[in-house]
């Protein structure tokens, strides 16, 4: 029962990401390959992008701590031998997230859902509730 809920949550959130585009843009389709490389260069940003308050409202901000959550998941799994049930992994990752981000106003449930969607799909199994680091 819980495995099916986890898989459906992961599928639902992944589907939402693909509808918005890979980088979370406003459109419903993914960008064409190679076009983002132009925007990644600081020279392009310095020359062509205005730096004022109005423009900053439309610039994509930082990702919701995704890199930190990736690192937290890897660290927690490494400490437990690379394998643990997903509920335990979620709980321990949320606890670690709270230690590192005390000022974060999101609920534990919301952070837990973000942790679940951040787990690499290769670590998950359809036959078991275990998350296995590969």
Short mmCIF file of C-alpha atoms in Angstrom, two decimals, residues 7-22 28 117:
data_model
loop_
_atom_site.label_atom_id
_atom_site.label_comp_id
_atom_site.label_asym_id
_atom_site.label_seq_id
_atom_site.Cartn_x
_atom_site.Cartn_y
_atom_site.Cartn_z
CA UNK A 7 5.40 5.48 -6.60
CA UNK A 8 2.25 7.43 -7.49
CA UNK A 9 3.56 10.54 -5.68
CA UNK A 10 6.89 10.28 -7.49
CA UNK A 11 5.14 9.81 -10.86
CA UNK A 12 2.78 12.73 -10.21
CA UNK A 13 5.56 15.13 -9.27
CA UNK A 14 7.80 13.95 -12.12
CA UNK A 15 4.95 14.47 -14.57
CA UNK A 16 4.52 18.02 -13.29
CA UNK A 17 8.21 18.67 -13.85
CA UNK A 18 8.01 17.46 -17.45
CA UNK A 19 4.96 19.64 -18.15
CA UNK A 20 6.80 22.71 -16.89
CA UNK A 21 10.00 21.93 -18.66
CA UNK A 22 13.21 20.54 -17.28
CA UNK A 28 4.61 23.11 -21.10
CA UNK A 117 10.91 13.23 -5.18
#
